[in-house]
PDB file of C-alpha atoms in Angstrom:
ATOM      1  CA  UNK A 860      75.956 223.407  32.862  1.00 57.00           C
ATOM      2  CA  UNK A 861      72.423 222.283  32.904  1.00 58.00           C
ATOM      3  CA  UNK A 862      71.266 220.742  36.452  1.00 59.00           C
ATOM      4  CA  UNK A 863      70.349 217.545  34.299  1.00 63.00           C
ATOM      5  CA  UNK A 864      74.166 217.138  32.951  1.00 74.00           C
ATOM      6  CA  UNK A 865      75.346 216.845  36.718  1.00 81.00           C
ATOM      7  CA  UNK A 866      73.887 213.107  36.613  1.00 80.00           C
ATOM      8  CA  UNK A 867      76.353 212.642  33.545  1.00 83.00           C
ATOM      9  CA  UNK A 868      79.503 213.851  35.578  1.00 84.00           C
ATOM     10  CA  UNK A 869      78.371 211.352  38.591  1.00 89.00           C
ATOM     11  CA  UNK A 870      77.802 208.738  36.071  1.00 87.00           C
ATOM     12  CA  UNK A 871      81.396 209.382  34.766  1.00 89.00           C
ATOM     13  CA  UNK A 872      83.279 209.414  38.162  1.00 92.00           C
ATOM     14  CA  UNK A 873      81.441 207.048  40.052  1.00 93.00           C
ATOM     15  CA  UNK A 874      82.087 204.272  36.856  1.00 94.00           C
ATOM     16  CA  UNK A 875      85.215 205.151  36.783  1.00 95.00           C
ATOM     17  CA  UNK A 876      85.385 204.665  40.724  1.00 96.00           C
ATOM     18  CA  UNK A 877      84.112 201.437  40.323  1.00 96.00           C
ATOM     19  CA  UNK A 878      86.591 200.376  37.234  1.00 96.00           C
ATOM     20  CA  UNK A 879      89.636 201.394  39.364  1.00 96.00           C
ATOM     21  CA  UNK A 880      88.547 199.363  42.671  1.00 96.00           C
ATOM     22  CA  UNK A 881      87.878 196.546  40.595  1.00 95.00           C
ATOM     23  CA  UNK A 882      91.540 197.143  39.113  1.00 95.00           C
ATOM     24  CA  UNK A 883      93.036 197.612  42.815  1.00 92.00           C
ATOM     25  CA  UNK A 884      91.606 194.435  43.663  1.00 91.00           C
ATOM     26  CA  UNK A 885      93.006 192.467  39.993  1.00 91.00           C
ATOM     27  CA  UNK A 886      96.595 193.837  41.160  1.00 89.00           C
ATOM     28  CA  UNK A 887      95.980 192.648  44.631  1.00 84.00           C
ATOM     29  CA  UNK A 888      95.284 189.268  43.727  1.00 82.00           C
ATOM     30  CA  UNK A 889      98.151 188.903  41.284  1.00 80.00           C
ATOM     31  CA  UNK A 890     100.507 189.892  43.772  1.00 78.00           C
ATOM     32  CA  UNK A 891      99.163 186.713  45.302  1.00 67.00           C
ATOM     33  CA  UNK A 892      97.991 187.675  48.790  1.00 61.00           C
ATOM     34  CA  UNK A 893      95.993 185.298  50.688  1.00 57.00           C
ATOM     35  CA  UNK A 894      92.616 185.983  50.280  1.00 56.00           C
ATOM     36  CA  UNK A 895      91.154 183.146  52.279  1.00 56.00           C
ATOM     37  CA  UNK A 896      93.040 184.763  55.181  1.00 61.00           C
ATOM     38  CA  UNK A 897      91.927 187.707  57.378  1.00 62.00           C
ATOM     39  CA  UNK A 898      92.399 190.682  56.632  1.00 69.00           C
ATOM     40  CA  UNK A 899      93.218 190.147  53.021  1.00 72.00           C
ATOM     41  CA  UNK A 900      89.426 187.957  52.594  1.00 72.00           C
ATOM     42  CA  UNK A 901      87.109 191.140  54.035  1.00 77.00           C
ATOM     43  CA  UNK A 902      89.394 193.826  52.159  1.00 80.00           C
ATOM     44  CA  UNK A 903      88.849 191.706  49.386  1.00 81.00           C
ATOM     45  CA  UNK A 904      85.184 191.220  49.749  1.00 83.00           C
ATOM     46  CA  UNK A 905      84.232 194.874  50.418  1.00 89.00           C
ATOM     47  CA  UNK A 906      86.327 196.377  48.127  1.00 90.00           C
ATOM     48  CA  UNK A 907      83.930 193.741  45.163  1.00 92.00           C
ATOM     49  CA  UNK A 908      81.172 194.682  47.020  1.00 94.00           C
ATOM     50  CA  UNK A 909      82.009 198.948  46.428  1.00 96.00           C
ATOM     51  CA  UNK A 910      82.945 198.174  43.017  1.00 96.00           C
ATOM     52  CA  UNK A 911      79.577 195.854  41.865  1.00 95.00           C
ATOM     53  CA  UNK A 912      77.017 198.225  44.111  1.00 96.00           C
ATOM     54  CA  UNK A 913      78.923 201.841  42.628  1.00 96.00           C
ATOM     55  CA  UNK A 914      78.679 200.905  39.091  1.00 95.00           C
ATOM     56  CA  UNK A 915      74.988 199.548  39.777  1.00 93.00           C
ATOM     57  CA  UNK A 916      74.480 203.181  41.280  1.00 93.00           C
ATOM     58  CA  UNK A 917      76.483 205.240  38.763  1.00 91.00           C
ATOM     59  CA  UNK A 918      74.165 203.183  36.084  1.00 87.00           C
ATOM     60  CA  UNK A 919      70.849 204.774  38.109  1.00 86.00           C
ATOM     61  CA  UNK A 920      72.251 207.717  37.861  1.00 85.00           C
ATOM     62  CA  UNK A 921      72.930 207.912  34.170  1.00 81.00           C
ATOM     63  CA  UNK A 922      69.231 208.058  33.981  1.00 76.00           C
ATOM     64  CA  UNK A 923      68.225 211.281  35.634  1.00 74.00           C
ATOM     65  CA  UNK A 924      69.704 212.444  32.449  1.00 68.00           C
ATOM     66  CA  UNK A 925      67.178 210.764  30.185  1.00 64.00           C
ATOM     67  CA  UNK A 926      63.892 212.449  29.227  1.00 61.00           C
ATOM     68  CA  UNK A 927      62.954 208.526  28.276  1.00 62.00           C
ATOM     69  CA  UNK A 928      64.780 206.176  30.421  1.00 61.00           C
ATOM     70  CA  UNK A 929      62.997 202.994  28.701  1.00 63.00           C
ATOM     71  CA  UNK A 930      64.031 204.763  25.121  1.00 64.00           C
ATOM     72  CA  UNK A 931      67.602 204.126  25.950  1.00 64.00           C
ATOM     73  CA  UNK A 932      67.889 200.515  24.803  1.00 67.00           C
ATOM     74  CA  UNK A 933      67.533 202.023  20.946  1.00 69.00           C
ATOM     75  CA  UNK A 934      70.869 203.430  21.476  1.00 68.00           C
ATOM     76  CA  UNK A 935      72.606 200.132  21.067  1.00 70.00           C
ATOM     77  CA  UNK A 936      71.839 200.112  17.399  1.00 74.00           C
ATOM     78  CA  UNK A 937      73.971 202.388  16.453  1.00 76.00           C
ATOM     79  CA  UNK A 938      77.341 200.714  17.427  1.00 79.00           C
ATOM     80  CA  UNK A 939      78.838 200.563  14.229  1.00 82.00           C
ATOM     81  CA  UNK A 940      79.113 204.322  14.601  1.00 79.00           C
ATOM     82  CA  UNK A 941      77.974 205.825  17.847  1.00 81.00           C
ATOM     83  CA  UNK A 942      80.669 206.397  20.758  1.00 84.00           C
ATOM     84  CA  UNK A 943      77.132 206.905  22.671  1.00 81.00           C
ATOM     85  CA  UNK A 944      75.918 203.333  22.051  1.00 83.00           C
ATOM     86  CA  UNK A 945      79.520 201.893  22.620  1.00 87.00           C
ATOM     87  CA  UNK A 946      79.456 203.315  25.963  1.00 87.00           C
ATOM     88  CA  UNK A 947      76.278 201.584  27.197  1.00 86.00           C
ATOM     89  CA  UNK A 948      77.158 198.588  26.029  1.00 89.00           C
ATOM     90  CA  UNK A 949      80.493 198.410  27.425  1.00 92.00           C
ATOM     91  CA  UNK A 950      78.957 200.145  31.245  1.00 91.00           C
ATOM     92  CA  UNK A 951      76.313 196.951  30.910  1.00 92.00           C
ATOM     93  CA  UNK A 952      78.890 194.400  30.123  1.00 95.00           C
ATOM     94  CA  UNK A 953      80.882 195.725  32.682  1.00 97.00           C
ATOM     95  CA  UNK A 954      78.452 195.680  35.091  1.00 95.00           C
ATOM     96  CA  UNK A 955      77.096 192.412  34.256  1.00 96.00           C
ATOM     97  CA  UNK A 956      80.810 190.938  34.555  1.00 97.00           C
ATOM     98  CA  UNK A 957      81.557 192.365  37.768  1.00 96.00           C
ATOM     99  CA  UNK A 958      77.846 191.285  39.032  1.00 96.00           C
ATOM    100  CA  UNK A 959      78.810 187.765  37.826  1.00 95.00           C
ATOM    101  CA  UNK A 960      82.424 187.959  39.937  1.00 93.00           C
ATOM    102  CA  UNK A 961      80.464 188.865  42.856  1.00 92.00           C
ATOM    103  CA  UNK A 962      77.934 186.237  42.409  1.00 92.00           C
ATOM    104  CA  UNK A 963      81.109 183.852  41.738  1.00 91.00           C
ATOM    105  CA  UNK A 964      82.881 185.101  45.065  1.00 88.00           C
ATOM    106  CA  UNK A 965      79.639 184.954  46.829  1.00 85.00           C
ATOM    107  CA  UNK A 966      79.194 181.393  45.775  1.00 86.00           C
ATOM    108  CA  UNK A 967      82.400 179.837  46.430  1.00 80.00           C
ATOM    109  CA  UNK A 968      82.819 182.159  49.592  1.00 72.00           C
ATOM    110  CA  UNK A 969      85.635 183.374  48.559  1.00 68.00           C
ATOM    111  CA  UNK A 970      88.011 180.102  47.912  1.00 70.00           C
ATOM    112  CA  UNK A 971      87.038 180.231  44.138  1.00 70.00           C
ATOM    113  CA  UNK A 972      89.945 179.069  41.924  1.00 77.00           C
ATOM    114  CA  UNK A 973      88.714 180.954  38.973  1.00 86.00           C
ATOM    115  CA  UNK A 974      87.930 184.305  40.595  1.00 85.00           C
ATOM    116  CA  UNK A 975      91.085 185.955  39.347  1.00 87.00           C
ATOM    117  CA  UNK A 976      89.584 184.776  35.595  1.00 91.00           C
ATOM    118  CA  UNK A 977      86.527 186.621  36.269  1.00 93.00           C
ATOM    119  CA  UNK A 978      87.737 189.401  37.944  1.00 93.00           C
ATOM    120  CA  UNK A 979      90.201 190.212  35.173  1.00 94.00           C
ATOM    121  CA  UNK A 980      87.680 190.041  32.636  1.00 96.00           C
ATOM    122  CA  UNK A 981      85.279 191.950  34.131  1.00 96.00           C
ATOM    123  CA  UNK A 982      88.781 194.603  34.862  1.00 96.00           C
ATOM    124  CA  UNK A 983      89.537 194.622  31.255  1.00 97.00           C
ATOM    125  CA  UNK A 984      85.513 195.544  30.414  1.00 97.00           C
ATOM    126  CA  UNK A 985      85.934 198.390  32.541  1.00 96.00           C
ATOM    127  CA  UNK A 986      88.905 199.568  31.156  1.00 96.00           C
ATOM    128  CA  UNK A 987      87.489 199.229  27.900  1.00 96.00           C
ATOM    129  CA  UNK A 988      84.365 200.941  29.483  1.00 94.00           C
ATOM    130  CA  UNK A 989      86.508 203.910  30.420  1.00 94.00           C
ATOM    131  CA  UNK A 990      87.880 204.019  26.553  1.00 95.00           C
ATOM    132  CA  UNK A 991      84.502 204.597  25.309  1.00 93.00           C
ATOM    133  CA  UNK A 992      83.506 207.149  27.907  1.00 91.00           C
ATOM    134  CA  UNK A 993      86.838 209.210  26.903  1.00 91.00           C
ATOM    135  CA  UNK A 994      86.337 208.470  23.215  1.00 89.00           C
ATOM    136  CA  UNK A 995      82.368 209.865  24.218  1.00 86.00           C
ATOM    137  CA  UNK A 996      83.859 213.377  25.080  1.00 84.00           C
ATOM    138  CA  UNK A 997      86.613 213.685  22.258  1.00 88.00           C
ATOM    139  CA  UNK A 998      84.431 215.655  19.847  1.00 82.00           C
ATOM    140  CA  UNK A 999      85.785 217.211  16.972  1.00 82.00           C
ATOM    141  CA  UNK A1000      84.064 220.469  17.565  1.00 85.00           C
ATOM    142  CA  UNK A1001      85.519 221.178  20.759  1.00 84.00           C
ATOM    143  CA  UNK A1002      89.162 221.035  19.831  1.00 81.00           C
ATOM    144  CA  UNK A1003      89.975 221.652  23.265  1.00 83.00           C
ATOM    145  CA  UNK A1004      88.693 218.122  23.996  1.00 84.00           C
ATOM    146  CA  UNK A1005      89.709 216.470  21.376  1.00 83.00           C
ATOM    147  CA  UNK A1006      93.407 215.331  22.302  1.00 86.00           C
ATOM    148  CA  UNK A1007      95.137 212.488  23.708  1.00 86.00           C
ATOM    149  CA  UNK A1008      94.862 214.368  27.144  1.00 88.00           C
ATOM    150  CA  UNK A1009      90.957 213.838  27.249  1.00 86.00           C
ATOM    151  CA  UNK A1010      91.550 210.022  27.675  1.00 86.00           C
ATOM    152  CA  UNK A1011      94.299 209.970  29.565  1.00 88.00           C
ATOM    153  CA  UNK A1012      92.452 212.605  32.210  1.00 89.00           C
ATOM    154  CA  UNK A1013      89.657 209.393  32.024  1.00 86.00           C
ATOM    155  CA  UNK A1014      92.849 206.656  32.861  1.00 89.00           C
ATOM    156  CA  UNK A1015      94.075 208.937  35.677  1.00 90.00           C
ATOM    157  CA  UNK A1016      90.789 210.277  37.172  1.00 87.00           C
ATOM    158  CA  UNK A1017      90.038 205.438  36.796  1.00 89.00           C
ATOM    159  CA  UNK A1018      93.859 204.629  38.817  1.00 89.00           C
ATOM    160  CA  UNK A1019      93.605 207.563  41.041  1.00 87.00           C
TER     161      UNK A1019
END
């Protein structure tokens, strides 16, 4: 493995890190603690804090890979076809959603009615984030990769 494909394996585990906080959190809330109440509130708050500032970091890292980091917005034409462009659109959507929870949490200080809406949509981007970084790594020439396994390994390595 090439020193530069290291940043891709960060990238991978760190945003799928983030994904499963943000999903620890979603189940958290739906089991209805009290969030406005200590220690459920800070728990709460740092674990959207780990989950908004890893992806942001996991997203920096994803371009020591690039020879031409500003280049990389031309791979978002090719989603019709490209598991490459899905991936980067689903990471910034992610990101942008979970960024927006944050922002939502840091605005209503934590009393928000709605921030179980916006954390479960930015929880389902990420899960849909971590389909298209499994889907990424099923290639058809590598046989050995291309099973069911390879994306479950992505939905383990997300809840673990």
């Amino acid at each position: 493995m090439s020193s530069s494909d290291w940043s891709l394996v960060f990238f991978t585990f760190i945003g799928q890190f983030s994904v499963g906080v943000a999903l620890t959190l979603l189940m958290i809330t739906f089991l209805k603690f009290k969030f406005n109440t200590n220690p459920w509130h800070k728990i709460s708050k740092i674990a959207l804090f780990v989950a908004t500032v890893s992806i942001g970091v996991a997203l920096l890292i994803s371009f020591l890979h690039l020879s031409a980091p500003l280049s990389s917005i031309f791979a978002l034409s090719n989603l019709k076809s490209s598991w490459l462009s899905r991936e980067i659109l689903m990471v910034s959507v992610y990101g942008a959603t979970i960024l927006a929870t944050t922002a939502y949490w840091i605005w209503q200080k934590g009393n928000g009615k709605l921030f179980g809406i916006f954390l479960s949509i930015s929880t389902i981007f990420g899960i849909m984030m971590v389909f298209t970084m499994g889907k990424l790594y099923m290639l058809p020439t590598v046989p050995a990769w291309n099973t069911p396994i390879t994306l479950i390994s992505f939905y383990v390595n997300t809840v673990i």
